[in-house]
XYZ file of C-alpha atoms in Angstrom:
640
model
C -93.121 -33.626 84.013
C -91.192 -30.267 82.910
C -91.487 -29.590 79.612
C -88.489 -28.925 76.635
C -88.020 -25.035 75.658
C -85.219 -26.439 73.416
C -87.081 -26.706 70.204
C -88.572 -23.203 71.079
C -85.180 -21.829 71.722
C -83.743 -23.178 68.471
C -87.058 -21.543 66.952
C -85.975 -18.031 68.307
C -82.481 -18.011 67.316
C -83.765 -18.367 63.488
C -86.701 -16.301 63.672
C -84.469 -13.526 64.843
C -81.986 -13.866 62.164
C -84.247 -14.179 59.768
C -86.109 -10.917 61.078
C -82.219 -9.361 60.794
C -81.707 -10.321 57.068
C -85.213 -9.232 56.146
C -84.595 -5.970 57.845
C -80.606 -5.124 56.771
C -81.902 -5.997 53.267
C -85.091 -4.163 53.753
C -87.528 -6.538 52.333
C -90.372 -4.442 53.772
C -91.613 -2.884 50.461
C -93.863 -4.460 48.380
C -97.215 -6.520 49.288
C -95.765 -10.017 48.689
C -92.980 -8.697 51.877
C -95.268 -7.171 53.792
C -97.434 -10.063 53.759
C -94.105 -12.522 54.286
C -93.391 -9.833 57.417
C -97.022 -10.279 58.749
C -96.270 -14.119 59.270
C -92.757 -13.617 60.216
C -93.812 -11.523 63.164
C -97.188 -13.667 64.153
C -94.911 -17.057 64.611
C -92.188 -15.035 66.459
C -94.980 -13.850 68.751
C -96.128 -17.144 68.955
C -92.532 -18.380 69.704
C -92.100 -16.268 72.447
C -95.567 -16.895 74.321
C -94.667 -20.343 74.285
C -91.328 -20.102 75.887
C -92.961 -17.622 78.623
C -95.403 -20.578 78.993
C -93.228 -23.449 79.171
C -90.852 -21.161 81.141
C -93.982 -20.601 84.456
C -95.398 -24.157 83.884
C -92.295 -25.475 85.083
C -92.856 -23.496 88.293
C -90.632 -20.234 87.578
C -94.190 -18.852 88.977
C -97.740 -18.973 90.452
C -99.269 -15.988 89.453
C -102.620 -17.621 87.405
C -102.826 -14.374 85.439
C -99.753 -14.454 84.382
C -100.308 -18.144 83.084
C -103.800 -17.420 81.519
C -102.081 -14.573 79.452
C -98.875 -16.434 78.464
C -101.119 -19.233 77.409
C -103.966 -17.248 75.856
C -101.540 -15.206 73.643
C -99.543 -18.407 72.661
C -103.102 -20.157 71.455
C -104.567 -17.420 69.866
C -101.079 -16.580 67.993
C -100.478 -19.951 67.210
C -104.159 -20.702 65.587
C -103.423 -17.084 63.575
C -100.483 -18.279 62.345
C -102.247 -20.704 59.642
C -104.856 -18.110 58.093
C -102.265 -15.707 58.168
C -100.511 -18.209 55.630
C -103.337 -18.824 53.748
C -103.775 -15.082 53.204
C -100.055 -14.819 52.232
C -100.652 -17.741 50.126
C -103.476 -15.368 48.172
C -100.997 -12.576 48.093
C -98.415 -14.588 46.471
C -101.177 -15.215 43.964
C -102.587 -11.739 43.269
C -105.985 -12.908 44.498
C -105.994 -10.719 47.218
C -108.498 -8.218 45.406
C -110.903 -10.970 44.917
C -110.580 -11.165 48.916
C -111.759 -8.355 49.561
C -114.655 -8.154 47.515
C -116.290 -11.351 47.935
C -117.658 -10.734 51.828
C -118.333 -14.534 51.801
C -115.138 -15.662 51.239
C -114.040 -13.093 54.258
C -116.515 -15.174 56.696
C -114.830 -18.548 55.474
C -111.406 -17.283 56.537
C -112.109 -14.648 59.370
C -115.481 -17.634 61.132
C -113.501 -19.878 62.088
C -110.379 -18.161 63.835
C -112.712 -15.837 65.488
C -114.934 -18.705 66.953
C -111.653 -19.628 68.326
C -110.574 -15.986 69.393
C -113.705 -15.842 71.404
C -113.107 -19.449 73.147
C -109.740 -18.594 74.353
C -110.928 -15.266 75.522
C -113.033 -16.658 77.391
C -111.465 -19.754 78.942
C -110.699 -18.216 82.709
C -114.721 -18.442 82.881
C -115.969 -21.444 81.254
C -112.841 -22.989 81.083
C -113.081 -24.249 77.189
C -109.840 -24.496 75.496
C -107.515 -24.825 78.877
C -107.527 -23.415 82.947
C -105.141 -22.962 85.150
C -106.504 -25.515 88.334
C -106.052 -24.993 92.005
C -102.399 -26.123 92.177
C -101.571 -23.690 89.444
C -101.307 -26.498 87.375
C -102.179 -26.307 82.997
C -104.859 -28.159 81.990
C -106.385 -28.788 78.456
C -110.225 -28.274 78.621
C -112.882 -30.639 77.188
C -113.047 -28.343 73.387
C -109.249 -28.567 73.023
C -109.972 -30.092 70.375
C -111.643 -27.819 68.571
C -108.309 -25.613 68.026
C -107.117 -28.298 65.758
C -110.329 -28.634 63.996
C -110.139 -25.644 62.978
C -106.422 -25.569 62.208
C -107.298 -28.226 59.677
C -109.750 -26.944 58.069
C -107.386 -23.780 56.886
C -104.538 -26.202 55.741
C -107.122 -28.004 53.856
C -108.244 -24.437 52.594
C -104.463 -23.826 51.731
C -104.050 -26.998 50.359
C -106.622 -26.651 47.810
C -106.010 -23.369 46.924
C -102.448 -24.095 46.174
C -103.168 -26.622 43.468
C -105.762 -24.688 42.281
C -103.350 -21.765 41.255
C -100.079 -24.053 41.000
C -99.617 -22.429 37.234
C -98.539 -19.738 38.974
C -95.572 -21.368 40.485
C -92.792 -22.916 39.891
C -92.447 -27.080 40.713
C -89.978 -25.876 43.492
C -92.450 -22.960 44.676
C -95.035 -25.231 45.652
C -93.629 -28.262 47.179
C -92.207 -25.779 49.230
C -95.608 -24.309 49.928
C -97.233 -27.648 50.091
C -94.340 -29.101 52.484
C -94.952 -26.806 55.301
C -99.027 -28.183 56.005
C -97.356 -31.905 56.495
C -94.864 -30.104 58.655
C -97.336 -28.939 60.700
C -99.527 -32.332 61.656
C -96.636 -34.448 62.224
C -95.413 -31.906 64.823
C -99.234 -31.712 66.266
C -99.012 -35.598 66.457
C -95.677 -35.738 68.351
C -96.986 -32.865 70.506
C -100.524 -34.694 71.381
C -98.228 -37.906 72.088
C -95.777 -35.712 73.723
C -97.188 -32.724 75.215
C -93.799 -31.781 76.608
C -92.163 -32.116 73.708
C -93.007 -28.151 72.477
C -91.916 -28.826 68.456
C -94.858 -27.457 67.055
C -93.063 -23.797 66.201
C -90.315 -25.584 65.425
C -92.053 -26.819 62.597
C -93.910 -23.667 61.897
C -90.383 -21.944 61.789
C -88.755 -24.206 59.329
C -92.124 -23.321 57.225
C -90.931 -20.124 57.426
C -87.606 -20.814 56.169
C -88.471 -22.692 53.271
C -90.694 -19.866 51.891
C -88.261 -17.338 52.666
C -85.422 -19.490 50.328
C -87.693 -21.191 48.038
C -90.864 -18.518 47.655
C -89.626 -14.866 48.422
C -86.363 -15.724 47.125
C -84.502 -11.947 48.180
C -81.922 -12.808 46.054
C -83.830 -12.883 42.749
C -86.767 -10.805 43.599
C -85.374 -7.885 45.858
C -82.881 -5.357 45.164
C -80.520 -5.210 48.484
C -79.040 -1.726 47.383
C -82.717 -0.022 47.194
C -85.197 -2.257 48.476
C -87.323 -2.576 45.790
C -88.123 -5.222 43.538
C -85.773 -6.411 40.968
C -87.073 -6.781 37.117
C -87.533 -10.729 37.292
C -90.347 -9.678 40.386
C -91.712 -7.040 38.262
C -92.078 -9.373 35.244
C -93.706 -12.426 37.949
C -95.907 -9.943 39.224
C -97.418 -8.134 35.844
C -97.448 -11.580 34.565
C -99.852 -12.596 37.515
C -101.968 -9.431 37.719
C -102.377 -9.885 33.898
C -103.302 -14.218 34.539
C -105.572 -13.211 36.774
C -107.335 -10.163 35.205
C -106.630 -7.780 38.318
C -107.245 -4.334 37.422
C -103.695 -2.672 37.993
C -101.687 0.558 36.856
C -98.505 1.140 36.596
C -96.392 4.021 36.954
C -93.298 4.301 34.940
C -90.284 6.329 35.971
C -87.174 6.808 33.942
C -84.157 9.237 34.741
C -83.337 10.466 30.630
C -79.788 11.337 31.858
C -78.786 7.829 33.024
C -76.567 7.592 30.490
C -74.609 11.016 31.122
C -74.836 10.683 34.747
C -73.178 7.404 34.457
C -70.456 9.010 32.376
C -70.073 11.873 34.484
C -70.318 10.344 37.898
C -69.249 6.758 37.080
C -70.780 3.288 37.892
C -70.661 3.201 41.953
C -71.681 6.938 42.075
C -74.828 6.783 39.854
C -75.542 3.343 42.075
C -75.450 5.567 45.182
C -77.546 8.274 42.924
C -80.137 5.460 42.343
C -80.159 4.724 45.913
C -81.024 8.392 46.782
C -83.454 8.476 43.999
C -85.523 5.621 45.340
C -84.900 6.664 48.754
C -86.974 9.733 47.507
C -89.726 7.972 45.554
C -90.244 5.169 48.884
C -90.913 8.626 50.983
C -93.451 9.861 49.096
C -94.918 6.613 47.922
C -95.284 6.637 51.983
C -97.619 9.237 52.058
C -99.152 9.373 48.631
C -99.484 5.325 47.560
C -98.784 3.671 50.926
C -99.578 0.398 48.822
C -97.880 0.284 45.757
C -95.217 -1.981 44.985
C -91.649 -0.284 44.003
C -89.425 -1.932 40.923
C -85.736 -0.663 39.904
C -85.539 -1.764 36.276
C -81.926 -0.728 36.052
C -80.900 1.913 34.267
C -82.365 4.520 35.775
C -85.713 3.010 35.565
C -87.933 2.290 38.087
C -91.915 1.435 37.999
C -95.253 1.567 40.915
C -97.569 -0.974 40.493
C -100.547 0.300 42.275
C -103.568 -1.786 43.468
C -107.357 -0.731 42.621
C -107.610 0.933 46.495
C -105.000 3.541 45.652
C -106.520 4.235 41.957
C -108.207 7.736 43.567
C -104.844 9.059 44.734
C -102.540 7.861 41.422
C -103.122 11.164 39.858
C -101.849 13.661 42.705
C -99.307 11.306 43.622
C -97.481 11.070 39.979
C -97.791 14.754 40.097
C -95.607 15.042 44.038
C -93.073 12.583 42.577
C -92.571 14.010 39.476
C -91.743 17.498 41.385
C -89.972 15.621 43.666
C -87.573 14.192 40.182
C -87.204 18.047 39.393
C -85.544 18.569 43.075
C -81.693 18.697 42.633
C -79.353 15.929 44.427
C -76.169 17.605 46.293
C -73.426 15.250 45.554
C -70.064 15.039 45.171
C -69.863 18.699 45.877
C -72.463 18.577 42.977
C -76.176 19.803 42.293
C -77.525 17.054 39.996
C -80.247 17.644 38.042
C -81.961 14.856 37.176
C -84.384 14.487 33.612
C -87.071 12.135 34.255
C -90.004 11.209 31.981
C -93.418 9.532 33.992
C -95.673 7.869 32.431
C -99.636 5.987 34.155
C -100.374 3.019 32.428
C -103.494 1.198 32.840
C -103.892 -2.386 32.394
C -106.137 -3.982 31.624
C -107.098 -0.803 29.595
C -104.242 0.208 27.895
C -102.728 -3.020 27.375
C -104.101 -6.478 28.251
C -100.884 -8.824 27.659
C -97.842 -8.948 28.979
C -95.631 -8.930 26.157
C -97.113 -5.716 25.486
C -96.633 -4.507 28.676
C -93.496 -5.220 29.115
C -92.599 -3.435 25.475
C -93.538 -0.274 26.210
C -92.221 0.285 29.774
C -88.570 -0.394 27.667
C -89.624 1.351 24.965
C -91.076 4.691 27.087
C -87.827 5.974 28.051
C -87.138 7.208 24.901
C -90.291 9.289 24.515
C -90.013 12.647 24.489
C -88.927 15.244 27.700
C -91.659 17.101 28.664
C -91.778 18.103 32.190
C -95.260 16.787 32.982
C -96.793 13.087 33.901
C -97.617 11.186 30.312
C -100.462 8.599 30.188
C -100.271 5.929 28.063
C -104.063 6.264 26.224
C -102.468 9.805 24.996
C -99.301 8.257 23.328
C -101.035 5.333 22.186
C -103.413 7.618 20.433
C -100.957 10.447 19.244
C -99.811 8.374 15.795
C -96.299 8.104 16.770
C -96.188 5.357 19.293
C -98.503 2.209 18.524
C -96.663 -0.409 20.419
C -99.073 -2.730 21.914
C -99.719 -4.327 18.470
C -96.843 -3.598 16.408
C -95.595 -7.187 16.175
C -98.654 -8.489 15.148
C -99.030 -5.264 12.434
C -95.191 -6.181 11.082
C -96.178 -9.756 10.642
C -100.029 -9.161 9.484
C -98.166 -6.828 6.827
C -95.830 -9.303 6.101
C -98.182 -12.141 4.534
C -101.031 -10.072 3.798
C -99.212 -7.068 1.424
C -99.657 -4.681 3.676
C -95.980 -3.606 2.817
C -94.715 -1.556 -0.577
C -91.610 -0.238 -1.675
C -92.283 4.083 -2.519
C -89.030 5.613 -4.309
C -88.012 9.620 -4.127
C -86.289 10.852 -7.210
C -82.678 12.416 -6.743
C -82.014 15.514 -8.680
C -78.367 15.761 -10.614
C -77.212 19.648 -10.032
C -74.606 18.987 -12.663
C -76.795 17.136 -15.417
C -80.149 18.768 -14.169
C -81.825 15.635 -14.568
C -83.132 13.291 -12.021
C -80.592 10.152 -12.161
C -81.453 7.949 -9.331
C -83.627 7.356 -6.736
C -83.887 6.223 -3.120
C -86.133 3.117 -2.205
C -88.145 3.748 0.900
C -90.045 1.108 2.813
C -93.617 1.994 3.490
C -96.311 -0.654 5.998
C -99.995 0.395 6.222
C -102.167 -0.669 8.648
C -106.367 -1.642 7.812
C -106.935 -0.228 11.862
C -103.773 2.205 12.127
C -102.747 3.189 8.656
C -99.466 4.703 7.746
C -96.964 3.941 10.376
C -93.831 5.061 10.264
C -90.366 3.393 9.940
C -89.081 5.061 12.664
C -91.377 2.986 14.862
C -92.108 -0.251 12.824
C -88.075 -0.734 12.051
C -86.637 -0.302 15.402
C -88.905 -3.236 16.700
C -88.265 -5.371 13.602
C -84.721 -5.387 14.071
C -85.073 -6.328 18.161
C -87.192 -9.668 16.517
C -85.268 -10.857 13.509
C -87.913 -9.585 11.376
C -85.637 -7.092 9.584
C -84.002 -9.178 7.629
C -87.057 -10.885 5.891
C -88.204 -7.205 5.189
C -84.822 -6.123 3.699
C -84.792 -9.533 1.748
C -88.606 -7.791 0.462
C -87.055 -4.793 -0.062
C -84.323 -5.738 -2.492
C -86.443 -8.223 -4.352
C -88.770 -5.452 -4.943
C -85.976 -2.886 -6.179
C -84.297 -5.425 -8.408
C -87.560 -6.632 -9.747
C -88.278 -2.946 -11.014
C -84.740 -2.498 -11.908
C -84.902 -5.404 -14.495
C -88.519 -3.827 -15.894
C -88.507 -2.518 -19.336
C -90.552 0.426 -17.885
C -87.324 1.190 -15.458
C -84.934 0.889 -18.579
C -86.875 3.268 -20.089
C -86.333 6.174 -17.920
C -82.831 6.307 -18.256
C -81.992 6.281 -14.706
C -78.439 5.329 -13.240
C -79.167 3.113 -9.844
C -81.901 3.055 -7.128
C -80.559 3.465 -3.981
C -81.317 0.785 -0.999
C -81.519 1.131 3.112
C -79.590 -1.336 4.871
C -80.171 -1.965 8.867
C -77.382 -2.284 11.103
C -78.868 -5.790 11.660
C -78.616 -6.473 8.259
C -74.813 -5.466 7.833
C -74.109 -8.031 10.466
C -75.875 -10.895 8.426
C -72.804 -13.574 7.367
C -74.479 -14.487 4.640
C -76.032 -10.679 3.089
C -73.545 -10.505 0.683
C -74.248 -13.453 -1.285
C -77.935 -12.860 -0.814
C -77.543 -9.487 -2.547
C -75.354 -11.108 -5.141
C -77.941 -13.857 -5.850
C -80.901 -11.127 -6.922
C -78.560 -9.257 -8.573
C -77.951 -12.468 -10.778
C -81.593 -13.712 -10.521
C -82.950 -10.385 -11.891
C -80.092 -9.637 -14.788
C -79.589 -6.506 -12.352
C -75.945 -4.931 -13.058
C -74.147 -4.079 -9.959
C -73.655 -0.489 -10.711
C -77.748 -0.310 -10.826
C -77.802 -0.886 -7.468
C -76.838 1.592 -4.630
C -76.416 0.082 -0.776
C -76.948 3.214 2.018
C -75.191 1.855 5.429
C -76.210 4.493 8.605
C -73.370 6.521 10.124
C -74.328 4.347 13.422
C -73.307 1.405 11.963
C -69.989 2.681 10.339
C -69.491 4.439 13.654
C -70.035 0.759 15.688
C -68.684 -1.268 12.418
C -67.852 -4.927 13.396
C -65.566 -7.219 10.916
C -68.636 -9.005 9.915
C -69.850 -5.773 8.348
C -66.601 -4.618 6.900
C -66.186 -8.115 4.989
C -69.664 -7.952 3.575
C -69.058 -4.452 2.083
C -65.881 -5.680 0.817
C -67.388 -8.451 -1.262
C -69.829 -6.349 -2.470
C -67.584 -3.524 -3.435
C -65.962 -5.718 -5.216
C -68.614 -6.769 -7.187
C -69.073 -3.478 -8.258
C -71.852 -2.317 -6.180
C -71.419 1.636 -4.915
C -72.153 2.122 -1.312
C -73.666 5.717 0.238
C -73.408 6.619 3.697
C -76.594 7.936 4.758
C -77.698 10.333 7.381
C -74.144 11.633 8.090
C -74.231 14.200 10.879
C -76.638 12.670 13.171
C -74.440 10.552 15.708
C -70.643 11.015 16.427
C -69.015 10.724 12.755
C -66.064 8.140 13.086
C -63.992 10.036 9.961
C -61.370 7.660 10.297
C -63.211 4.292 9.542
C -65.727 6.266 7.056
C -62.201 6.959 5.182
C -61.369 3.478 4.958
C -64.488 1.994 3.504
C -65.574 1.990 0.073
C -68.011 4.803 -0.228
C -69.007 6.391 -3.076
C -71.612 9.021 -2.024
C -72.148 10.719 1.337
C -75.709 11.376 1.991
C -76.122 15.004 4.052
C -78.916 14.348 6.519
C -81.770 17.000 6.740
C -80.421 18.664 9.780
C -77.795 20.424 7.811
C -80.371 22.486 6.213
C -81.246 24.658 8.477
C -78.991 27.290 7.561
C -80.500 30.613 7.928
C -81.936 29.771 11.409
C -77.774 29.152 12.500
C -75.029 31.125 10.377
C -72.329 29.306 12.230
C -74.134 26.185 10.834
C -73.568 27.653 7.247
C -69.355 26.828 8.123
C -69.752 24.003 9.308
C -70.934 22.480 5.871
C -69.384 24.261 3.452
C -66.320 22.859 5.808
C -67.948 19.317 5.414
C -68.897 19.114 1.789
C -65.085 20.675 0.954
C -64.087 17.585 3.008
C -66.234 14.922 1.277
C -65.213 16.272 -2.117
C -61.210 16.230 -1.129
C -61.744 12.163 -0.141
C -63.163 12.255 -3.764
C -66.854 11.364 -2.719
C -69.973 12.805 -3.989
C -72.899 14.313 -1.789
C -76.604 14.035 -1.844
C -78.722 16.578 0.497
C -81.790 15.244 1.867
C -84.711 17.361 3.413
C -84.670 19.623 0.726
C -88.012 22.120 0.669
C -87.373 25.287 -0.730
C -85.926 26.549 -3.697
C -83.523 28.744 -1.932
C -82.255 26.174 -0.122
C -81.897 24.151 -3.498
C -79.946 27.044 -4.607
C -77.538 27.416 -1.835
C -76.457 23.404 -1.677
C -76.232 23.845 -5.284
C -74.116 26.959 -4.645
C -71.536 25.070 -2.786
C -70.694 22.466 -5.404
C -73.553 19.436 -4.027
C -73.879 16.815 -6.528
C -77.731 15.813 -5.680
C -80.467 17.070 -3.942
C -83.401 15.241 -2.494
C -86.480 16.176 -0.761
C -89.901 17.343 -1.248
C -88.734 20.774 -3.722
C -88.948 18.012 -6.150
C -90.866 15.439 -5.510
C -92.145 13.379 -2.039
C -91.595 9.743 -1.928
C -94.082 7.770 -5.049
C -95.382 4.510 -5.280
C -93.310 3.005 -8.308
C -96.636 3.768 -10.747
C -96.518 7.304 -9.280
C -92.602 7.741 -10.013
C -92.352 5.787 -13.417
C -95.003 9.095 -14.740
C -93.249 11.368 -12.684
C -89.637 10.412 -14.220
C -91.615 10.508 -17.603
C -92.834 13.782 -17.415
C -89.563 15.516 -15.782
C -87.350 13.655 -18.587
């Protein structure tokens, strides 16, 4: 009886399509696709032997070697086929580092197939597993058997590994997993019934196709454009290595000029510029980390996660890539320069969660240009960027008073007194100590934590406001910080209102500072809270002008009452052309009839020259540093 090639035939056609797409959208990189590419290739192999089989046992030839080989490489493919899974099934896992350490779970999986290996091998001389008779004929020998034995035992081992680690999947993930074992007997069944029915890589093939759709997913895990892994696969994957306490490091890359490049070049340039930049980074990852697995973040971000057997090479390989970064791009009839900051981090080391992990590769890129590879241990430690427990630091301070309110008196040039003063948020640590706003605040407004800590803030102000030690010192208003996050609150204004009432607090007591960023980005929402509030009387300052792009035209149409100089402008002897550019700004202010305060204020000269041109307050350490409110109620004493 001839046997079928259909099934076989149907079983190529996918198997080659499915090698196309994996190849056009070069799913290659990365251990989880090299691993789904090992498989891939061992049932194609397996595919092909058995049509070459099929094809000579229904007498396209005689030649016996010929048979023994097409047979021998179909059986010992076919048996690989199933630990091959298994081992992709530890991949998906990020188990494969336990793998290779424990040398008796290597025996388990590599016993069995080789047992097997060696009885096939074997068969034209003691005629085991099959021989070719006298007529040229196939024939099954008497330990067939003994290939499904041991086929059985490996979808039992997948089996129970699977549910062992099903946390790691999804519900979808694993039937899919799961559903190719079943696959597999019935179409060992219908073949032992029906040896000429060949279905059994039929059903090995529609395996295949279920994991690629259901498991590798390309569309949600790789990046067609590059190749590399999207940020949903980077997340999955720290998240496992992180589950399963794998010793890992990642390398962090991010292109500073994004931004400007995007600008410059626009959106499908920069793509192709990101494509050429990974290009780059998958060549030398080629010869420096042949095993790490690439991310694009987006952005201009990308990441390595690197494996404990390419640990010893990390080092010289961040240093080729970043020198590779500082190599310009000819485009567009263009040398591109890029600006890229790297960064190792290790895990578990460094950071042991993954929300923490995850913070600081979005947080990195705006750390500081250097020129030279960063590693995390060295920012952690430099007092400027604590990130891995910041959260927990913000909310510790929160219940436990680890935050106070510190004011910094504002000097009057005109009545040469000190009238006011700003309120400035301070949070100290018992482990880290003073941390700084400019880290703590940035993170608190990403949470929704802001707004309970500029609820503290102005409870705290109006609370001293309404002291009789505060009505003593004869001072005008205290000054208060408002987030961008906060300005966008619906219902801020008749929060503010409510203390004001709660505390007896007048409204002209009070002074509300909105950033130049968030007059610059002002939404309605913020322009109808100042407008309430303005009309209740309360004066508003606009703080920090000159850092970002100053939108004049909405800064003249808001209610503002004081505009706060930022520290930058006081550099004046280092740049004499900055010397015209504010006395051209403060003759501006004073013509839309608003009054100034300089901060960063040091020196007496400088004191002199700001009160040369006309400033109405000064601010900074010449007179005083920021005090806790004991500290400033005997320092206001003493001046007045």
């Amino acid at each position: 009886m001839d046997k079928l090639n259909y099934f076989n035939y149907c079983s190529l056609v996918i198997l080659v399509v499915l090698t196309a797409v994996i190849l056009s959208r070069r799913m290659l990189r990365g251990r989880r696709n090299r691993y789904f590419w090992n498989l891939l290739l061992v049932v194609l192999c397996s595919v092909i032997f058995d049509i070459l089989a099929v094809y000579l046992d229904n007498g396209a030839g005689v030649n016996v070697l010929e048979k023994y080989v097409a047979h021998g490489g179909y059986l010992i493919l076919h048996n690989l086929s199933v630990p091959v899974y298994v081992i992709y099934l530890a991949c998906l896992t990020d188990n494969m580092y336990k793998l290779r350490d424990n040398v008796w779970v290597q025996l388990l999986l590599i016993a069995p197939f080789a047992c097997v290996l060696v009885m096939i091998l074997t068969t034209p001389f003691f005629r085991m597993i099959f021989y070719i008779d006298k007529n040229g004929q196939y024939i099954r020998g008497p330990w067939y058997g003994v290939l499904y034995l041991v086929a059985t035992f490996y979808i039992g081992l997948g089996v129970i590994y699977a549910l062992r680690c099903r946390r790691l999947f999804t519900r979808g993930q694993l039937l899919s997993m799961l559903a190719v074992f079943p696959l597999m007997l019935i179409a060992w069944c219908v073949q032992i019934v029906e040896p000429g029915m060949r279905i059994e890589m039929f059903a090995h093939t529609m395996g295949i196709l279920f994991i690629l759709l259901m498991v590798q997913k390309p569309e949600e895990r790789t990046d067609s454009a590059t190749g590399f892994g999207k940020p949903s696969a980077y997340v999955t994957d720290v998240e496992q290595a992180v589950y399963n306490k794998r010793p890992i490091r990642i390398l962090l890359i991010n292109i500073l000029n994004y931004r400007l490049l995007l600008d410059v070049l626009g959106y499908m340039s920069t793509k192709e510029l990101m494509n050429l930049v990974a290009e780059r980074i998958a060549q030398t990852c080629r010869t420096e980390l042949p095993k790490a697995d690439p991310y694009y973040l987006d952005r201009g971000r990308f990441c390595l996660i690197v494996g404990r057997e390419n640990f010893h090479r990390l080092d010289s390989a961040a240093q080729a890539l970043n020198e590779m970064l500082k190599e310009d791009i000819y485009m567009q009839d263009m040398n591109i320069n890029l600006q890229s900051n790297l960064c190792i981090l290790r895990c578990p080391e460094d950071f042991g969660d993954l929300k923490s992990i995850l913070a600081f590769s979005n947080e990195f890129e705006e750390y500081e240009k250097t020129g030279k590879v960063f590693y995390a241990e060295e920012i952690l430690n430099d007092g400027r960027y604590i990130i891995k427990d910041i959260e927990n630091i913000i909310e510790n301070a929160m219940t436990n008073e680890g935050m106070s309110v510190y004011y910094q008196p504002i000097y009057s040039v005109e009545e040469k007194r000190f009238v006011s003063a700003e309120a400035l948020l301070r949070l100290n640590d018992e482990e880290y100590g003073h941390i700084s706003p400019e880290l703590f605040i940035p993170v608190a407004e990403k949470n929704g934590v802001i707004h309970r800590i500029g609820s503290f803030v102005l409870e705290e102000v109006c609370r001293f406001i309404a002291s009789e030690e505060f009505q003593k010192l004869g001072m005008d208003y205290i000054e208060v910080n408002l987030s961008v996050a906060q300005c966008m609150r619906n219902n801020l204004a008749n929060e503010i209102l409510g203390l004001l009432e709660k505390y007896h607090v007048r409204p002209d007591q009070i002074n509300l500072e909105i950033t130049e960023t968030a007059v610059a980005d002002s939404q309605n929402i913020m322009a109808e809270n100042v407008r309430i509030l303005a009309e209740a009387g309360i004066p508003f300052s606009l703080d920090d002008f000159g850092t970002g792009y100053s939108n004049i035209r909405r800064m003249a149409t808001l209610p503002l009452n004081i505009v706060k100089l930022d520290k930058t402008f006081t550099d004046l002897e280092e740049n004499p052309r900055l010397e015209i550019v504010v006395r051209n700004t403060v003759r501006m202010i004073k013509d839309m009839q608003m009054k100034i305060v300089v901060e960063g204020i040091e020196t007496e000269e400088m004191a002199k020259q700001f009160s040369d041109m006309k400033c109405d307050y000064i601010q900074g350490f010449y007179y005083s540093r920021p005090l806790t409110r004991e500290q400033f109620v005997s320092f206001i004493s003493q001046a007045q």
